[in-house]
Amino acid sequence: MHDAASHPPGDQSDPDAALPTADLLQQPLSRRERAAVIARIGALMEYWGITVADLEGETPELPPPAVLPRPVKYRHPVTGETWDGDGPHPDWLRSALLKEGYRLDELRPGPASEADH
């Protein structure tokens, strides 16, 4: 039998496998199950350095993750218009393919440049 405190939380191959189902959450825990859950919570708190005071305090607002610009997938060789491949095809791309006679591989940019980022 392994001690819950000896394994960090990310040490499981499938972290969701140990989570109880909604049906099991409706049922009261036995004393033994409750003790095991409390021990696991205590081990996790110790591992991550979380105190009871941390739990009682307000949760700080985290800044939203930075959204990095997506790399350019297509560039018009004359106008310089670009598209990152996300969302519907832009009008310039449709026009370049259907009216101007460009092939898709001709609209792919060459090696990445500073302007792409």
mmCIF file with all atom_site columns, C-alpha atoms in Angstrom:
data_model
loop_
_atom_site.group_PDB
_atom_site.id
_atom_site.type_symbol
_atom_site.label_atom_id
_atom_site.label_alt_id
_atom_site.label_comp_id
_atom_site.label_asym_id
_atom_site.label_entity_id
_atom_site.label_seq_id
_atom_site.pdbx_PDB_ins_code
_atom_site.Cartn_x
_atom_site.Cartn_y
_atom_site.Cartn_z
_atom_site.occupancy
_atom_site.B_iso_or_equiv
_atom_site.pdbx_formal_charge
_atom_site.auth_seq_id
_atom_site.auth_comp_id
_atom_site.auth_asym_id
_atom_site.auth_atom_id
_atom_site.pdbx_PDB_model_num
ATOM 1   C CA . MET A 1 1   ? 0.000   0.000  0.000   1.00 0.00 ? 1   MET A CA 1
ATOM 2   C CA . HIS A 1 2   ? 1.329   3.444  -0.915  1.00 0.00 ? 2   HIS A CA 1
ATOM 3   C CA . ASP A 1 3   ? 1.303   6.417  1.411   1.00 0.00 ? 3   ASP A CA 1
ATOM 4   C CA . ALA A 1 4   ? -0.717  9.289  -0.080  1.00 0.00 ? 4   ALA A CA 1
ATOM 5   C CA . ALA A 1 5   ? 1.852   11.820 1.163   1.00 0.00 ? 5   ALA A CA 1
ATOM 6   C CA . SER A 1 6   ? 4.685   10.181 -0.788  1.00 0.00 ? 6   SER A CA 1
ATOM 7   C CA . HIS A 1 7   ? 3.247   10.944 -4.207  1.00 0.00 ? 7   HIS A CA 1
ATOM 8   C CA . PRO A 1 8   ? 2.765   14.426 -5.649  1.00 0.00 ? 8   PRO A CA 1
ATOM 9   C CA . PRO A 1 9   ? -0.695  15.119 -7.120  1.00 0.00 ? 9   PRO A CA 1
ATOM 10  C CA . GLY A 1 10  ? 0.538   14.938 -10.722 1.00 0.00 ? 10  GLY A CA 1
ATOM 11  C CA . ASP A 1 11  ? 2.082   11.515 -10.188 1.00 0.00 ? 11  ASP A CA 1
ATOM 12  C CA . GLN A 1 12  ? -1.024  9.599  -11.341 1.00 0.00 ? 12  GLN A CA 1
ATOM 13  C CA . SER A 1 13  ? -1.370  8.457  -14.933 1.00 0.00 ? 13  SER A CA 1
ATOM 14  C CA . ASP A 1 14  ? -5.063  9.450  -15.021 1.00 0.00 ? 14  ASP A CA 1
ATOM 15  C CA . PRO A 1 15  ? -5.942  11.994 -12.332 1.00 0.00 ? 15  PRO A CA 1
ATOM 16  C CA . ASP A 1 16  ? -9.671  11.741 -13.084 1.00 0.00 ? 16  ASP A CA 1
ATOM 17  C CA . ALA A 1 17  ? -9.666  7.987  -12.490 1.00 0.00 ? 17  ALA A CA 1
ATOM 18  C CA . ALA A 1 18  ? -9.626  8.501  -8.711  1.00 0.00 ? 18  ALA A CA 1
ATOM 19  C CA . LEU A 1 19  ? -12.457 11.040 -8.735  1.00 0.00 ? 19  LEU A CA 1
ATOM 20  C CA . PRO A 1 20  ? -15.806 9.797  -7.416  1.00 0.00 ? 20  PRO A CA 1
ATOM 21  C CA . THR A 1 21  ? -18.843 9.741  -9.665  1.00 0.00 ? 21  THR A CA 1
ATOM 22  C CA . ALA A 1 22  ? -21.914 11.910 -8.986  1.00 0.00 ? 22  ALA A CA 1
ATOM 23  C CA . ASP A 1 23  ? -23.752 8.874  -7.563  1.00 0.00 ? 23  ASP A CA 1
ATOM 24  C CA . LEU A 1 24  ? -20.979 8.224  -5.054  1.00 0.00 ? 24  LEU A CA 1
ATOM 25  C CA . LEU A 1 25  ? -20.953 11.885 -4.005  1.00 0.00 ? 25  LEU A CA 1
ATOM 26  C CA . GLN A 1 26  ? -24.599 11.550 -2.950  1.00 0.00 ? 26  GLN A CA 1
ATOM 27  C CA . GLN A 1 27  ? -23.751 8.785  -0.471  1.00 0.00 ? 27  GLN A CA 1
ATOM 28  C CA . PRO A 1 28  ? -22.307 9.610  2.980   1.00 0.00 ? 28  PRO A CA 1
ATOM 29  C CA . LEU A 1 29  ? -18.740 8.506  3.634   1.00 0.00 ? 29  LEU A CA 1
ATOM 30  C CA . SER A 1 30  ? -17.958 5.856  6.196   1.00 0.00 ? 30  SER A CA 1
ATOM 31  C CA . ARG A 1 31  ? -15.634 6.866  9.045   1.00 0.00 ? 31  ARG A CA 1
ATOM 32  C CA . ARG A 1 32  ? -12.784 5.037  7.365   1.00 0.00 ? 32  ARG A CA 1
ATOM 33  C CA . GLU A 1 33  ? -13.409 6.680  3.984   1.00 0.00 ? 33  GLU A CA 1
ATOM 34  C CA . ARG A 1 34  ? -13.719 10.100 5.619   1.00 0.00 ? 34  ARG A CA 1
ATOM 35  C CA . ALA A 1 35  ? -10.420 9.584  7.465   1.00 0.00 ? 35  ALA A CA 1
ATOM 36  C CA . ALA A 1 36  ? -8.722  8.584  4.201   1.00 0.00 ? 36  ALA A CA 1
ATOM 37  C CA . VAL A 1 37  ? -10.088 11.665 2.410   1.00 0.00 ? 37  VAL A CA 1
ATOM 38  C CA . ILE A 1 38  ? -8.986  13.972 5.228   1.00 0.00 ? 38  ILE A CA 1
ATOM 39  C CA . ALA A 1 39  ? -5.516  12.378 5.207   1.00 0.00 ? 39  ALA A CA 1
ATOM 40  C CA . ARG A 1 40  ? -5.248  12.875 1.438   1.00 0.00 ? 40  ARG A CA 1
ATOM 41  C CA . ILE A 1 41  ? -6.344  16.514 1.717   1.00 0.00 ? 41  ILE A CA 1
ATOM 42  C CA . GLY A 1 42  ? -3.807  17.037 4.506   1.00 0.00 ? 42  GLY A CA 1
ATOM 43  C CA . ALA A 1 43  ? -1.062  15.466 2.394   1.00 0.00 ? 43  ALA A CA 1
ATOM 44  C CA . LEU A 1 44  ? -1.944  17.645 -0.585  1.00 0.00 ? 44  LEU A CA 1
ATOM 45  C CA . MET A 1 45  ? -2.002  20.771 1.586   1.00 0.00 ? 45  MET A CA 1
ATOM 46  C CA . GLU A 1 46  ? 1.410   19.891 3.015   1.00 0.00 ? 46  GLU A CA 1
ATOM 47  C CA . TYR A 1 47  ? 2.835   19.096 -0.432  1.00 0.00 ? 47  TYR A CA 1
ATOM 48  C CA . TRP A 1 48  ? 1.647   22.414 -1.914  1.00 0.00 ? 48  TRP A CA 1
ATOM 49  C CA . GLY A 1 49  ? 2.330   24.455 1.216   1.00 0.00 ? 49  GLY A CA 1
ATOM 50  C CA . ILE A 1 50  ? -1.319  25.411 1.736   1.00 0.00 ? 50  ILE A CA 1
ATOM 51  C CA . THR A 1 51  ? -2.498  26.337 5.233   1.00 0.00 ? 51  THR A CA 1
ATOM 52  C CA . VAL A 1 52  ? -5.985  26.506 6.740   1.00 0.00 ? 52  VAL A CA 1
ATOM 53  C CA . ALA A 1 53  ? -5.555  30.297 6.771   1.00 0.00 ? 53  ALA A CA 1
ATOM 54  C CA . ASP A 1 54  ? -5.014  30.160 2.995   1.00 0.00 ? 54  ASP A CA 1
ATOM 55  C CA . LEU A 1 55  ? -8.316  28.339 2.615   1.00 0.00 ? 55  LEU A CA 1
ATOM 56  C CA . GLU A 1 56  ? -10.160 30.830 4.810   1.00 0.00 ? 56  GLU A CA 1
ATOM 57  C CA . GLY A 1 57  ? -8.764  33.875 3.009   1.00 0.00 ? 57  GLY A CA 1
ATOM 58  C CA . GLU A 1 58  ? -10.036 35.390 -0.195  1.00 0.00 ? 58  GLU A CA 1
ATOM 59  C CA . THR A 1 59  ? -8.856  33.838 -3.414  1.00 0.00 ? 59  THR A CA 1
ATOM 60  C CA . PRO A 1 60  ? -6.787  36.386 -5.331  1.00 0.00 ? 60  PRO A CA 1
ATOM 61  C CA . GLU A 1 61  ? -7.861  37.212 -8.863  1.00 0.00 ? 61  GLU A CA 1
ATOM 62  C CA . LEU A 1 62  ? -5.387  35.805 -11.347 1.00 0.00 ? 62  LEU A CA 1
ATOM 63  C CA . PRO A 1 63  ? -4.571  37.855 -14.418 1.00 0.00 ? 63  PRO A CA 1
ATOM 64  C CA . PRO A 1 64  ? -5.910  36.359 -17.639 1.00 0.00 ? 64  PRO A CA 1
ATOM 65  C CA . PRO A 1 65  ? -3.340  34.360 -19.574 1.00 0.00 ? 65  PRO A CA 1
ATOM 66  C CA . ALA A 1 66  ? -1.514  36.334 -22.225 1.00 0.00 ? 66  ALA A CA 1
ATOM 67  C CA . VAL A 1 67  ? -2.874  35.737 -25.698 1.00 0.00 ? 67  VAL A CA 1
ATOM 68  C CA . LEU A 1 68  ? 0.018   35.284 -28.068 1.00 0.00 ? 68  LEU A CA 1
ATOM 69  C CA . PRO A 1 69  ? -0.493  36.245 -31.689 1.00 0.00 ? 69  PRO A CA 1
ATOM 70  C CA . ARG A 1 70  ? -0.873  33.267 -33.975 1.00 0.00 ? 70  ARG A CA 1
ATOM 71  C CA . PRO A 1 71  ? 1.724   32.801 -36.694 1.00 0.00 ? 71  PRO A CA 1
ATOM 72  C CA . VAL A 1 72  ? 0.837   33.941 -40.199 1.00 0.00 ? 72  VAL A CA 1
ATOM 73  C CA . LYS A 1 73  ? -0.206  31.018 -42.425 1.00 0.00 ? 73  LYS A CA 1
ATOM 74  C CA . TYR A 1 74  ? -0.996  32.974 -45.599 1.00 0.00 ? 74  TYR A CA 1
ATOM 75  C CA . ARG A 1 75  ? 0.215   36.323 -46.974 1.00 0.00 ? 75  ARG A CA 1
ATOM 76  C CA . HIS A 1 76  ? -0.754  38.078 -50.174 1.00 0.00 ? 76  HIS A CA 1
ATOM 77  C CA . PRO A 1 77  ? 2.515   38.715 -52.039 1.00 0.00 ? 77  PRO A CA 1
ATOM 78  C CA . VAL A 1 78  ? 1.398   42.121 -53.360 1.00 0.00 ? 78  VAL A CA 1
ATOM 79  C CA . THR A 1 79  ? -0.889  43.661 -50.712 1.00 0.00 ? 79  THR A CA 1
ATOM 80  C CA . GLY A 1 80  ? 0.815   42.062 -47.702 1.00 0.00 ? 80  GLY A CA 1
ATOM 81  C CA . GLU A 1 81  ? -2.548  41.076 -46.157 1.00 0.00 ? 81  GLU A CA 1
ATOM 82  C CA . THR A 1 82  ? -2.260  38.104 -43.824 1.00 0.00 ? 82  THR A CA 1
ATOM 83  C CA . TRP A 1 83  ? -4.398  35.394 -42.288 1.00 0.00 ? 83  TRP A CA 1
ATOM 84  C CA . ASP A 1 84  ? -3.513  33.100 -39.394 1.00 0.00 ? 84  ASP A CA 1
ATOM 85  C CA . GLY A 1 85  ? -5.890  30.330 -40.486 1.00 0.00 ? 85  GLY A CA 1
ATOM 86  C CA . ASP A 1 86  ? -8.356  30.981 -37.664 1.00 0.00 ? 86  ASP A CA 1
ATOM 87  C CA . GLY A 1 87  ? -11.959 31.741 -38.531 1.00 0.00 ? 87  GLY A CA 1
ATOM 88  C CA . PRO A 1 88  ? -13.576 32.099 -41.940 1.00 0.00 ? 88  PRO A CA 1
ATOM 89  C CA . HIS A 1 89  ? -11.460 32.688 -45.030 1.00 0.00 ? 89  HIS A CA 1
ATOM 90  C CA . PRO A 1 90  ? -10.874 36.407 -45.556 1.00 0.00 ? 90  PRO A CA 1
ATOM 91  C CA . ASP A 1 91  ? -12.111 38.044 -48.748 1.00 0.00 ? 91  ASP A CA 1
ATOM 92  C CA . TRP A 1 92  ? -8.579  38.822 -49.918 1.00 0.00 ? 92  TRP A CA 1
ATOM 93  C CA . LEU A 1 93  ? -7.674  35.115 -49.778 1.00 0.00 ? 93  LEU A CA 1
ATOM 94  C CA . ARG A 1 94  ? -10.764 34.074 -51.730 1.00 0.00 ? 94  ARG A CA 1
ATOM 95  C CA . SER A 1 95  ? -10.066 36.733 -54.319 1.00 0.00 ? 95  SER A CA 1
ATOM 96  C CA . ALA A 1 96  ? -6.395  35.770 -54.609 1.00 0.00 ? 96  ALA A CA 1
ATOM 97  C CA . LEU A 1 97  ? -7.311  32.126 -55.191 1.00 0.00 ? 97  LEU A CA 1
ATOM 98  C CA . LEU A 1 98  ? -10.385 32.495 -57.384 1.00 0.00 ? 98  LEU A CA 1
ATOM 99  C CA . LYS A 1 99  ? -9.844  35.755 -59.300 1.00 0.00 ? 99  LYS A CA 1
ATOM 100 C CA . GLU A 1 100 ? -6.111  36.446 -59.246 1.00 0.00 ? 100 GLU A CA 1
ATOM 101 C CA . GLY A 1 101 ? -5.034  32.862 -60.000 1.00 0.00 ? 101 GLY A CA 1
ATOM 102 C CA . TYR A 1 102 ? -2.714  32.296 -57.053 1.00 0.00 ? 102 TYR A CA 1
ATOM 103 C CA . ARG A 1 103 ? -2.199  28.802 -55.695 1.00 0.00 ? 103 ARG A CA 1
ATOM 104 C CA . LEU A 1 104 ? -2.371  28.191 -51.956 1.00 0.00 ? 104 LEU A CA 1
ATOM 105 C CA . ASP A 1 105 ? 1.326   27.272 -51.745 1.00 0.00 ? 105 ASP A CA 1
ATOM 106 C CA . GLU A 1 106 ? 2.194   30.634 -53.354 1.00 0.00 ? 106 GLU A CA 1
ATOM 107 C CA . LEU A 1 107 ? 0.433   32.441 -50.487 1.00 0.00 ? 107 LEU A CA 1
ATOM 108 C CA . ARG A 1 108 ? 2.332   30.695 -47.718 1.00 0.00 ? 108 ARG A CA 1
ATOM 109 C CA . PRO A 1 109 ? 4.984   32.996 -46.271 1.00 0.00 ? 109 PRO A CA 1
ATOM 110 C CA . GLY A 1 110 ? 8.640   32.092 -46.418 1.00 0.00 ? 110 GLY A CA 1
ATOM 111 C CA . PRO A 1 111 ? 10.853  31.890 -43.324 1.00 0.00 ? 111 PRO A CA 1
ATOM 112 C CA . ALA A 1 112 ? 9.394   33.694 -40.294 1.00 0.00 ? 112 ALA A CA 1
ATOM 113 C CA . SER A 1 113 ? 10.158  37.379 -40.107 1.00 0.00 ? 113 SER A CA 1
ATOM 114 C CA . GLU A 1 114 ? 9.800   39.928 -37.323 1.00 0.00 ? 114 GLU A CA 1
ATOM 115 C CA . ALA A 1 115 ? 6.564   41.206 -38.934 1.00 0.00 ? 115 ALA A CA 1
ATOM 116 C CA . ASP A 1 116 ? 4.890   37.805 -38.409 1.00 0.00 ? 116 ASP A CA 1
ATOM 117 C CA . HIS A 1 117 ? 5.122   38.050 -34.629 1.00 0.00 ? 117 HIS A CA 1
#
